[in-house]
Each structure stands twice: as C-alpha cells, then as structure tokens.
Coordinates of C-alpha atoms in Angstrom, one line a residue:
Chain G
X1 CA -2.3 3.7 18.9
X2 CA -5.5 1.4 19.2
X3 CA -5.0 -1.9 20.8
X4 CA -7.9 -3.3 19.7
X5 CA -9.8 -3.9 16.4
X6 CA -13.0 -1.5 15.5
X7 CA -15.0 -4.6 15.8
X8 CA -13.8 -5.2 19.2
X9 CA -14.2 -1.2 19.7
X10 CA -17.7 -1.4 18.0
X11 CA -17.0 1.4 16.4
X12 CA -19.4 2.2 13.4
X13 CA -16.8 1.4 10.3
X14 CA -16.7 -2.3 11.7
X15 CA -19.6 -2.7 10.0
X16 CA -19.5 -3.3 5.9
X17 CA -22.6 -1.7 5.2
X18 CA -21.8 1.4 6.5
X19 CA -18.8 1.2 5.1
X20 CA -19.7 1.1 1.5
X21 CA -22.3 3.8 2.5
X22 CA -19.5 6.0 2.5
X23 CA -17.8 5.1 -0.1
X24 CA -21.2 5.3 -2.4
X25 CA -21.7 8.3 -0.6
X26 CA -22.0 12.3 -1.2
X27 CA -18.3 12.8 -2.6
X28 CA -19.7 10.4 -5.6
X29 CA -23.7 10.8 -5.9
X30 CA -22.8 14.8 -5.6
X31 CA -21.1 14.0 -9.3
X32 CA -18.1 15.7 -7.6
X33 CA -16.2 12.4 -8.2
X34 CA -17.2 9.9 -11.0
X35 CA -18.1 6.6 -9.8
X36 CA -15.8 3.6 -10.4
X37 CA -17.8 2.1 -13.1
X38 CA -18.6 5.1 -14.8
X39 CA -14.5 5.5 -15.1
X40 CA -14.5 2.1 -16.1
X41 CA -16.8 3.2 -19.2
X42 CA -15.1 6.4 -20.2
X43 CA -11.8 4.2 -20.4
X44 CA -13.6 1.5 -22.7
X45 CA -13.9 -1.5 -19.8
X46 CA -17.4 -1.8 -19.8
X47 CA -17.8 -4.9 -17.4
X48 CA -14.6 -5.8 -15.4
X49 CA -14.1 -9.6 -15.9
X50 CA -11.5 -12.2 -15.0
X51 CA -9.2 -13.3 -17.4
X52 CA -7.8 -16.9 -16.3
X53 CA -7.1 -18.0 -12.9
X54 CA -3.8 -17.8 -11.7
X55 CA -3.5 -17.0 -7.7
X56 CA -5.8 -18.5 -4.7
X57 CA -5.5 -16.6 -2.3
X58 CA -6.6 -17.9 1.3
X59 CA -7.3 -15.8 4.4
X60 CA -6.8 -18.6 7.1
X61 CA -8.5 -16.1 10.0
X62 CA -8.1 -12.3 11.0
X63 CA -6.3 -13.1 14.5
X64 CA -3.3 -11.0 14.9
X65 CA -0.4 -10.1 16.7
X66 CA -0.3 -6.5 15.5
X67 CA -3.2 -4.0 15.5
X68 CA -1.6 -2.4 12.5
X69 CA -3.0 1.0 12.1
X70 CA -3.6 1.2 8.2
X71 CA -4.8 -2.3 8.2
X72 CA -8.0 -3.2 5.8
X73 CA -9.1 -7.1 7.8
X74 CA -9.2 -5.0 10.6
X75 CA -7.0 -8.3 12.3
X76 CA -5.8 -8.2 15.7
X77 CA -5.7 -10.2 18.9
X78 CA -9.4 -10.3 19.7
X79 CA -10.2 -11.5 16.3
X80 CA -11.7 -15.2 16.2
X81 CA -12.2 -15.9 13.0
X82 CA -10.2 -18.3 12.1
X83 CA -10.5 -21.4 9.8
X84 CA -11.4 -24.5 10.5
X85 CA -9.2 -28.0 9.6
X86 CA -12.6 -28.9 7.6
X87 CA -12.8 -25.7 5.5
X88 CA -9.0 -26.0 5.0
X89 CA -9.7 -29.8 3.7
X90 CA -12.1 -28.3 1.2
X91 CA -9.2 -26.0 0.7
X92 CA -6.5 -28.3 -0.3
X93 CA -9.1 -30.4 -2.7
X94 CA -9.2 -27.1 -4.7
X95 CA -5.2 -26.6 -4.5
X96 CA -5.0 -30.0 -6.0
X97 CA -7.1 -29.5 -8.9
X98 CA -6.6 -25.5 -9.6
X99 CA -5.0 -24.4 -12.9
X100 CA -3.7 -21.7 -10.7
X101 CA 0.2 -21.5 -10.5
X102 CA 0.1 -19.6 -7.1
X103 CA -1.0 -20.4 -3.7
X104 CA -1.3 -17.6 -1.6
X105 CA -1.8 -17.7 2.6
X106 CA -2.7 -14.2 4.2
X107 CA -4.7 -13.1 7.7
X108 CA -4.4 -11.9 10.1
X109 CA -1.1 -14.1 10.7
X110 CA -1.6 -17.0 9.1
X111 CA 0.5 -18.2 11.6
X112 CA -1.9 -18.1 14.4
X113 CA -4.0 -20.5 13.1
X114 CA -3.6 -23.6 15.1
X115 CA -3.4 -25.7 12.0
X116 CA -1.4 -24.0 10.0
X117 CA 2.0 -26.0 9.9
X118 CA -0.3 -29.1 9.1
X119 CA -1.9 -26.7 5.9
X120 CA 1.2 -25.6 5.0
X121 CA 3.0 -29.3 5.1
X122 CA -0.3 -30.7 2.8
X123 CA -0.5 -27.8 0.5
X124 CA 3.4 -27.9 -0.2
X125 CA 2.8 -31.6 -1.5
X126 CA 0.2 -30.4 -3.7
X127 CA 2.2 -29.2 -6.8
X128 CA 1.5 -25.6 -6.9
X129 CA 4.8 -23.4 -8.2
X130 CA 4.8 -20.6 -6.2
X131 CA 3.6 -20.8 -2.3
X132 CA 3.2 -17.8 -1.1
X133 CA 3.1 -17.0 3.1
X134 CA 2.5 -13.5 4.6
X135 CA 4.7 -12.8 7.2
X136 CA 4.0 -10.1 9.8
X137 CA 7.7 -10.9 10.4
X138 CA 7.1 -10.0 14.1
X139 CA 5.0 -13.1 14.7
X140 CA 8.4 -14.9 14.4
X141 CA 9.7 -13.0 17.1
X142 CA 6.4 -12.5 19.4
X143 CA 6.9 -16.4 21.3
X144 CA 9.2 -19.2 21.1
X145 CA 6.6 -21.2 19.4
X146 CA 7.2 -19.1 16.1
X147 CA 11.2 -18.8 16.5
X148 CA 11.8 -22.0 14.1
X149 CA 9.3 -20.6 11.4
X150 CA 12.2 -19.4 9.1
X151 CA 13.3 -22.9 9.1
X152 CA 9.6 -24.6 8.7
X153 CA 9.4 -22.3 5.7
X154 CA 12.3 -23.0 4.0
X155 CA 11.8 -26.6 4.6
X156 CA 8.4 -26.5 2.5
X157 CA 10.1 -24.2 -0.2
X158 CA 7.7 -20.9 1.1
X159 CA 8.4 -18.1 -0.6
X160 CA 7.9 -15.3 1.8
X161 CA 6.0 -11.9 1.8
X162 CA 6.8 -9.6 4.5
X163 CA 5.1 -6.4 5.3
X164 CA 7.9 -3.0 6.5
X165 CA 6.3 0.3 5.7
X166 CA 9.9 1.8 6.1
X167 CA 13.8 1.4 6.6
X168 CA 13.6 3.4 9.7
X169 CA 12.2 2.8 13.3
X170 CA 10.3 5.9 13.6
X171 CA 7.9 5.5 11.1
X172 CA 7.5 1.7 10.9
X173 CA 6.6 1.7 14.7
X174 CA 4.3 4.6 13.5
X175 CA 2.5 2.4 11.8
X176 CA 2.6 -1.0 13.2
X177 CA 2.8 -0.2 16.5
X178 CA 6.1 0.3 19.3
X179 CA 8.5 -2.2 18.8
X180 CA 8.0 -3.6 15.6
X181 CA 10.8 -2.0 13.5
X182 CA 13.4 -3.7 16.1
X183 CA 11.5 -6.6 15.9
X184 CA 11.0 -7.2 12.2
X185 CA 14.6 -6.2 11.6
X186 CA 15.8 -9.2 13.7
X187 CA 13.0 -11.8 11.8
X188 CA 14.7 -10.9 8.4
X189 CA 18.0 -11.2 9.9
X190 CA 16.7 -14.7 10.6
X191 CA 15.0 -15.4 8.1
X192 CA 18.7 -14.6 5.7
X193 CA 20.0 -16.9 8.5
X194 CA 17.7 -19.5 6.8
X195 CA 18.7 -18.7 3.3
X196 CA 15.5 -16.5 2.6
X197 CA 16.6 -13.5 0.1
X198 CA 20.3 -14.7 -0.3
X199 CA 21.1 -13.7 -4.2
X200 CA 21.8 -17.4 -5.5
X201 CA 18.9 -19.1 -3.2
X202 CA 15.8 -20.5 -4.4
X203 CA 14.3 -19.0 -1.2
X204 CA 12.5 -16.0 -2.2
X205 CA 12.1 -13.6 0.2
X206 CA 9.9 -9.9 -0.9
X207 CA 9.2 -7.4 1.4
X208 CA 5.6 -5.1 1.1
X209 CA 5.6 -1.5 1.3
X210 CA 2.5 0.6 2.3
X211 CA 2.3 4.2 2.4
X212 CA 1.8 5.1 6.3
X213 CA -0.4 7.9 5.6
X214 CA -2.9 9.6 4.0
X215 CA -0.4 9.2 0.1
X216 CA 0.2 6.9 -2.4
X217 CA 3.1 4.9 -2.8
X218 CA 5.9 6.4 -5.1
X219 CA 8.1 4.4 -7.7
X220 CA 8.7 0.9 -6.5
X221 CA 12.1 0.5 -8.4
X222 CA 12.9 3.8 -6.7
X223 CA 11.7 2.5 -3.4
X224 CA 12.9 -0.8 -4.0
X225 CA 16.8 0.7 -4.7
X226 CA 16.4 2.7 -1.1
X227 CA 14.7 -0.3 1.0
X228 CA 17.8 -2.6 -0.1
X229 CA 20.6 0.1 -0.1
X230 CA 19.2 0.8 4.0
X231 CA 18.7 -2.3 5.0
X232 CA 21.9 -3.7 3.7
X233 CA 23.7 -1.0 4.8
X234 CA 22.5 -0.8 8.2
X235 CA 21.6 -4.3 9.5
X236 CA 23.5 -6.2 7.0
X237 CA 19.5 -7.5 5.4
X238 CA 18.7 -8.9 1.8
X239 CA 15.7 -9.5 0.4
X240 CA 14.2 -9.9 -3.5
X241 CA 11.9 -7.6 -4.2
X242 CA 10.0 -5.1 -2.9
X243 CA 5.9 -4.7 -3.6
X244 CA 4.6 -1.3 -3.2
X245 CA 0.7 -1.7 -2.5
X246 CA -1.9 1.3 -2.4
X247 CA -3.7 1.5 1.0
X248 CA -7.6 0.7 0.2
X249 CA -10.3 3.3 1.6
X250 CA -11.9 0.3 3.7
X251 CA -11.9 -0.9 7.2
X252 CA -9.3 0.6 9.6
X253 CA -7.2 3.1 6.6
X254 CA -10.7 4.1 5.7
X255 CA -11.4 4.8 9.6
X256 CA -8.0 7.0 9.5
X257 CA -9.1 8.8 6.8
X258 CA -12.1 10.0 8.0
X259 CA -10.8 10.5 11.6
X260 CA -7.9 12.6 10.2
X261 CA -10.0 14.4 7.6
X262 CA -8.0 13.2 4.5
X263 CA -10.8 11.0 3.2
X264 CA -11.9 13.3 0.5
X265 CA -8.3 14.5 -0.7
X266 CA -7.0 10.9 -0.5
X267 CA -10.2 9.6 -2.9
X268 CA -9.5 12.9 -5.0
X269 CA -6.3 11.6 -5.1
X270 CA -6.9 7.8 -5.9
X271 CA -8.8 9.1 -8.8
X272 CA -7.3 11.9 -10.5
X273 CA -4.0 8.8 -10.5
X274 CA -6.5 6.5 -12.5
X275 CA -4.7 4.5 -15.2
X276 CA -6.7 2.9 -17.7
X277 CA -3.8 0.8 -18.3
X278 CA -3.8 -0.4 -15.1
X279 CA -7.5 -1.8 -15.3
X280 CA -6.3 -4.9 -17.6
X281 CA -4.1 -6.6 -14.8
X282 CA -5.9 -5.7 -11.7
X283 CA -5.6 -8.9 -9.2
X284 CA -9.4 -9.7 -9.6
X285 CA -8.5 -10.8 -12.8
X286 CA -6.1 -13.6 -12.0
X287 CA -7.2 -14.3 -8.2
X288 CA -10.0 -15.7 -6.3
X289 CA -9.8 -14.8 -2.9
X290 CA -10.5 -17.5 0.4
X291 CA -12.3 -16.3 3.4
X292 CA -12.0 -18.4 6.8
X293 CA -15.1 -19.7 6.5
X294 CA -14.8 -20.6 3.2
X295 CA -16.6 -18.3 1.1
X296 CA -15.5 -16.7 -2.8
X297 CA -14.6 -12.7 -3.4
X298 CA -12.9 -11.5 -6.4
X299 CA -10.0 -10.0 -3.9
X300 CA -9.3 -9.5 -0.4
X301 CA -10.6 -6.1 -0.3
X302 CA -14.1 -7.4 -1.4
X303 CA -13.4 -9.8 1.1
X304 CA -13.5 -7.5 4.4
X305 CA -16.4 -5.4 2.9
X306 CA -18.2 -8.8 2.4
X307 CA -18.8 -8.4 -0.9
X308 CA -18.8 -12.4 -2.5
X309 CA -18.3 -13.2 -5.7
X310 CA -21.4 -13.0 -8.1
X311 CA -21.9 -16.0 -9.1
X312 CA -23.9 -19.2 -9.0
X313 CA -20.8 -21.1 -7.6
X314 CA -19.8 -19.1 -4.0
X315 CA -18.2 -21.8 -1.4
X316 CA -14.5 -23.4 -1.6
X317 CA -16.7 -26.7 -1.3
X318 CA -18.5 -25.7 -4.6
X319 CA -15.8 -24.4 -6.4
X320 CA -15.9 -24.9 -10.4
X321 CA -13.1 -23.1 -12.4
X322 CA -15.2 -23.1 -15.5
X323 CA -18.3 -21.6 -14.1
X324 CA -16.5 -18.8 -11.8
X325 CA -14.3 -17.6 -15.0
X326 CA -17.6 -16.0 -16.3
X327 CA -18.4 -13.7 -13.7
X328 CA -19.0 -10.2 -13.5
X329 CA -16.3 -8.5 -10.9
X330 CA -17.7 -6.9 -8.1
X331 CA -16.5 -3.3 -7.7
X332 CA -16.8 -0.3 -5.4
X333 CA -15.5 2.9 -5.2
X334 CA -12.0 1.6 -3.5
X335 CA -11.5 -0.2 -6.7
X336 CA -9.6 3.4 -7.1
X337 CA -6.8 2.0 -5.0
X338 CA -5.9 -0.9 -7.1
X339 CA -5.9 1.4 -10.6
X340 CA -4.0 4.6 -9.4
X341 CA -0.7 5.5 -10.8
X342 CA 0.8 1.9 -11.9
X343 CA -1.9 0.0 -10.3
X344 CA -1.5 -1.8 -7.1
X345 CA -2.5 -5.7 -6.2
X346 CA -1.1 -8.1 -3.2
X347 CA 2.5 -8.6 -6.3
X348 CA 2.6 -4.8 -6.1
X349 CA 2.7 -2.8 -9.1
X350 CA 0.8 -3.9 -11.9
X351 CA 1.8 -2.1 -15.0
Chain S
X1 CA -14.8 36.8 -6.1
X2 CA -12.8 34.2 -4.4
X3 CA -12.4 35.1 -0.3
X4 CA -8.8 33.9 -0.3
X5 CA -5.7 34.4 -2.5
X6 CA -4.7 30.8 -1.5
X7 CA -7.1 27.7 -2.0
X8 CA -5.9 24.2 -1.5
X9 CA -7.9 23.1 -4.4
X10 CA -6.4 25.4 -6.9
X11 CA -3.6 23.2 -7.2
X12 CA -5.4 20.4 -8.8
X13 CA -6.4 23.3 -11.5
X14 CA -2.7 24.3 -12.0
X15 CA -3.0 22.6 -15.4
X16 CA -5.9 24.7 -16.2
X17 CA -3.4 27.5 -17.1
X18 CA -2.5 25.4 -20.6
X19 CA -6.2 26.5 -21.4
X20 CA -5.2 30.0 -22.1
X21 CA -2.4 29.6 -23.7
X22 CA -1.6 26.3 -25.1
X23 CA 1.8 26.5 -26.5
X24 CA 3.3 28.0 -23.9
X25 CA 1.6 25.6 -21.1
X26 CA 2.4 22.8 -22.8
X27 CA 6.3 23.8 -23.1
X28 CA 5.9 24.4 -19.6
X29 CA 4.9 21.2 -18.4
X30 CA 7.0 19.2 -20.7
X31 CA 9.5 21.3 -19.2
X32 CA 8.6 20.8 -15.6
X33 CA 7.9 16.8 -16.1
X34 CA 11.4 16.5 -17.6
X35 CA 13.3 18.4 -15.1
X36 CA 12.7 15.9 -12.1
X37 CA 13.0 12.6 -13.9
X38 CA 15.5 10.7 -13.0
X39 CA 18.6 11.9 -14.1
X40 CA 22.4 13.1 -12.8
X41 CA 20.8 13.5 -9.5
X42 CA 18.2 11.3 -8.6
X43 CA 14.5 11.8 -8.8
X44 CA 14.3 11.8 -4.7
X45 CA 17.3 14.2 -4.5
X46 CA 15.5 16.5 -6.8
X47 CA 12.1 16.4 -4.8
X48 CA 14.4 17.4 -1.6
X49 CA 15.7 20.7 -3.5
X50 CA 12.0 21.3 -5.0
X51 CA 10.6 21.4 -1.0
X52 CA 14.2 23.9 -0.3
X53 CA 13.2 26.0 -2.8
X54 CA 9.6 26.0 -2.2
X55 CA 9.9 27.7 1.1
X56 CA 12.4 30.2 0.1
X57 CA 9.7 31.6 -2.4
X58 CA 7.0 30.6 -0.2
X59 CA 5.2 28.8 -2.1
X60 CA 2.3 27.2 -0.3
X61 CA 0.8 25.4 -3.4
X62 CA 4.6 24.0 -4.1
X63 CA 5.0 22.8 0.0
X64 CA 2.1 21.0 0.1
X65 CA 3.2 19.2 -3.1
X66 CA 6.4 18.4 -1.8
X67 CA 5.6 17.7 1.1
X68 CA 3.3 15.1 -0.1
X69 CA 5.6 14.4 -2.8
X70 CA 8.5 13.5 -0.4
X71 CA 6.4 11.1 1.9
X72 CA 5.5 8.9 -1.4
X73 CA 9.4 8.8 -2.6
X74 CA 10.4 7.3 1.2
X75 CA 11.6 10.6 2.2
X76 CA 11.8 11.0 6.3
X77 CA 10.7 14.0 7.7
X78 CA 14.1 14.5 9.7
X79 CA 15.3 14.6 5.6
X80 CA 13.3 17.2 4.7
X81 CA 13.7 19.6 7.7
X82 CA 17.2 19.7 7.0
X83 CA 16.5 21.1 3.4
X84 CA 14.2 23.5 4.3
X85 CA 17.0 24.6 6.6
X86 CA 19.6 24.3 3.8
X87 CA 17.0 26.4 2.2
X88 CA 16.6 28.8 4.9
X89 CA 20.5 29.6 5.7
X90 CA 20.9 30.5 1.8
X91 CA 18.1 33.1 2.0
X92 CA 19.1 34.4 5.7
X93 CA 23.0 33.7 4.3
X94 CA 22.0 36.2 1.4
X95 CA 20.6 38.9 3.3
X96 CA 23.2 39.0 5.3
X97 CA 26.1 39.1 3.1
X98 CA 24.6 42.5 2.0
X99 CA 25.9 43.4 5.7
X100 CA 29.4 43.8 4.0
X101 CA 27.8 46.6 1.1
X102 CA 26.5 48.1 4.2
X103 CA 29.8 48.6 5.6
X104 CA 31.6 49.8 2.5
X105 CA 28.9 52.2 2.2
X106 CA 29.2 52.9 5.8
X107 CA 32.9 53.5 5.8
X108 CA 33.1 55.3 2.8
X109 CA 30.5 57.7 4.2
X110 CA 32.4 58.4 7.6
X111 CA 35.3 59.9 8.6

C-alpha cells in the first residue's frame, strides 16, 4: 500500500488535466459509452443547474494521516495545502450570511489544520443547524493532541461523519491502510463514550461506507442493518446512520482503476446504473464546495480535478448567493458516479 | 463467428434474449427480479445461495455476477468461500451417494 500521495509520487494522474483526458477519452469519443451530457439530454436535463443552496462545504487542506487507497483529494501526510486563518475569516463571513442550513468541514483531516478548533469554536456560534465534521476516526487515535476531540465535538454540538469501508479488519485495513480497523473501532468507542450515536442524544453520529474495490455500493438500508447489527454485536458500537457513497473515477480510485485494469468495466458499470431520477438531487444542486485556498466548485469532486465553478462570482471573498444560483454545473464524465443506481452525494444515497 | 463460447461482455447482453421472444423474456425477468428481493430470507442470504449454485452448474457468466454482486451487499470473501463449499460438498455428496446403487448392484451381481 502507497505511503505517499501521487503528487508526492509524481505520478502522471496527479495532474487534473490528464486526468480529465481520460475520462473524455477513447471509451467516450469511440461512441462506445455516451458522454455525460449527452445522457443528461436523452433523460430530458438539458443543462444541470442548482436548485437553492443548502450545504457549504469546506475543504480546510488535503493533509492527512491516512494515504487511503481509494481516496479522490489524493490527501496524505506530505500534503501542504492547507487553509489559511484569513481564507477561513472570509469563510465564516459567508457562514454568517448563507441561507444554507448545513456547514460541512472535509480534507484531508480537517483536524490537521492548525486552526481548526478556533474555526470550529467561531463557526458553531454562527447559527447554522447542522455542522457537519469529517472524521477519519483514526486521527483521534494517531497523538494525544486529538484524544479529547470527541469531547471538543460534542461541546460545539458537531455532528459527526465518519468514514469505515467495512465491519471487519481485513478489508478496512485493505483499504485504509494496516491498523486502521483496530483503530477506528476504538475512536467510535470513544466517541459513544462522548454521547455521539447514543439513541436519545442530540449527538449525531453517521458512519460512510465506500466500496473498496472496483463495485458499487449495494442497498444502504441493507448495509446500514449489517454495519449496526456487527458493530453492536462485536464491539458494543452505535451510530445513526450509515451513507453509502460511490467511489468517483478521479485521482487515486481513478489511478486503481487503471492500474488494476477495471477502468473500462467500472465506467461501463457507472453507466449502464444511470438513474434519471437521480439527476434531480445530485449534491451540486444544494452545495457549493470550499477549497483551501478559497476558491468555488459545484462539489468536491470538481474540486480535486480543478474544475471551478462557472461563473462570474469564483472566491469565498466574492461570494454572492444570488448570482452563483444561476450557474451552469460543471460536469465530466465521473458525474456517472454521483447518478448510478440511487445516486450517490457526501449524505449518501440520494433517491 | 465468435472465437470463444464464453465472452465477459455477453453478460451485459443477457437481456438481449427478451428480443426474440418477448413474452417469455419478460416473464423471465420479472421472475428472476422477484426471486431475490428481499423476502423470508434476506436479499444477502439469497445472493450467497445464487454464487453456491453458480459453481455447481458452472456458470461463469452467473460467478462473476455474484461474485461482484456479493462484494456490493457487504459480503466477505471468507463468506462466500464457505458457500461455494456448501455448494461443492452437495455435488461431490451427490455423486457419491450413487456409491451405495453401486453396491446393491454389486452385491446383487456376486456370489
């Protein structure tokens, strides 16, 4: 298992363009597969467009603990992109004033940023209904710095995301590395110590499921039922709810794909699952998604193939609610991922 | 004419065979759709008995579906070993309990 990111690697899928190369490449222009937009057509969405804004979602840097294998910022250790106190500023003057009901705080692990307790503390105060942190759940573990994190949560009222690709060791440490089943199992434990997940608390507590593989992710009720019924069962865990999200063909899944030679079944795959009904409540339509350095993409998959928002209004320090609700969504082929089966977004399902 | 019997691709045409004969196709998959919803046993216990069953009639279209179909439901792969053995013991278990026709034959026969 890489210990490093493909940018630190320099391997050729660090880079966006060549990225998106491949994903507007032969499988598509040879008409073998139908381009997203054309799909988009046939299915009577001509132009994808937001609907109104509901979640912000901010990438506070791609440093991580993990060099998860599947992962689509590409995060790890030798990441630095991280974001500054003054882009958060411009942050929170947006979290003030949004119509948006949810705040949501993703990486790399947010945690890692050296200002994150003082963003979470401000952003709490800021009146938003549902605050959203991405856990790694490891991080809590990885140094005594992060061991009162359960606590520092529940004292802002964070609702927590976690992310456990499965209710046994041997294929979570598959996919996230050696180490992190036993890991994340003892975070949640501590995090229920805290009150997160407890039926009756106001903590919320959700655990993320991605495939680890070259598949898509099966019922989440079913999975759901089989996540709490093993983790209960075993190690005595609760939790809410759990998300099942599609792996996106980008950055280091897309890598895997190609390096494993399931890129053109998986794509096949993605497609053939399209569901027009899906296309109504992708994520772009409620969310605007945050980069470190401050600049707009209609999700965080746009995001990491550095595809902004299109539109005249592109930097958290311009933001304007009115004038970004008009724009056209940018889409690729990985769009796929979010509209296969019963669609897929950062809440998991979407139909 | 194809060079194989077997093409991984074919599978994704399966519904193709609806085209020749619509009624019947169409009872078919109804049918087939039905019979591993959710129901008395689960929709995960059913996808374990579909992989069982797809080695014993060695299937190679219906292993890589389950296969793939198994890994999406949660299913580990220690799981679904043990059901193709399952599998595997009632097909070698069935050839072998025509060992006891073989001996009445065989002591009928002799002296």
């Amino acid at each position: 298992m890489a210990t490093k990111s493909l940018k630190a690697r320099e391997k050729d899928l660090a880079n966006t363009n060549r990225q998106l190369e491949i994903l507007n490449g032969s499988l598509f222009e040879s008409g073998e597969l139908p381009f997203f937009r054309d799909k988009l057509t046939a299915s009577g969405h001509e132009v994808l467009r937001p609907h109104s804004l509901e979640i912000l979602q901010i990438n506070v840097g791609y440093m991580c603990n993990q060099v998860c294998e599947h992962c689509h910022v590409d995060a790890g250790p030798d990441r630095k992109e991280i974001m500054t106190l003054e882009t958060m500023e411009e942050c929170l003057e947006v979290i003030r004033t949004t119509g948006a009901h949810t705040l949501d705080l993703t990486g790399g692990a947010p945690e890692m940023n050296p200002n994150f307790r003082w963003f979470v503390e401000q952003a709490a105060e800021a009146g938003i209904r549902d605050f959203i942190v991405r856990s790694n759940l490891t991080i809590i573990r990885a140094n005594k710095k992060y061991h009162d994190l359960p606590d520092f949560f529940a004292k802002h009222g964070v609702h927590v995301v976690s992310s456990l690709p499965h209710y046994t060791r041997g294929k979570t440490d598959k996919q996230r590395g050696d180490g992190v089943f036993d890991k994340s199992i003892k975070a949640l434990q501590e995090l229920n110590k805290a009150g997160y997940g407890i039926p009756g608390s106001s903590l919320q507590l959700d655990l993320v499921y991605n495939p680890s593989g070259a598949f898509l992710p099966g019922n989440q009720e079913a999975l759901e039922r089989d996540f709490k019924k093993a983790l209960k069962e075993d190690f005595g865990i609760e939790f809410n709810s759990l998300f099942t999200i599609t792996n996106l063909p980008i950055a280091r899944f897309l890598d895997y794909l190609i390096a494993s030679e399931n890129y053109e079944e998986y794509m096949t795959a993605l497609v053939d699952a399209y569901n027009p009904a899906a296309v109504s409540n992708v994520m772009c339509t409620n969310t605007i998604s945050v980069s470190w350095d401050g600049w707009l993409y209609d999700c965080d998959f746009n995001q990491m193939l550095g595809l902004k928002v299109n539109n005249s209004v592109q930097h958290i320090r311009d933001f304007q609610e009115n004038l970004l609700k008009d724009r056209e969504i940018v889409i690729s082929q990985h769009c796929y991922g979010c509209t296969a089966g019963a669609g897929s977004s950062c809440q998991g399902v979407v139909t | 004419m194809a060079s194989e019997y077997y093409n991984p691709a074919d599978l994704r045409k399966f519904g193709k065979i609806t085209e020749w004969s619509e009624a019947l196709g169409e009872k078919f998959f109804d049918y087939y759709g039905k019979v591993f919803e959710e129901g008395a046993l689960s929709a995960r216990e059913k996808s374990l008995i579909a992989l069982a069953v797809a080695h014993v009639v060695k299937c190679p279209y219906c292993i890589d579906a389950y296969t793939k179909d198994g890994l999406e439901r949660g299913i580990t792969k220690e799981e679904m070993m043990e059901a193709v053995h399952a599998g595997a013991a009632i097909e070698s278990g069935a050839t072998l309990v025509h060992g006891v026709q073989m001996m009445n034959k065989y002591e009928k026969l002799s002296m």
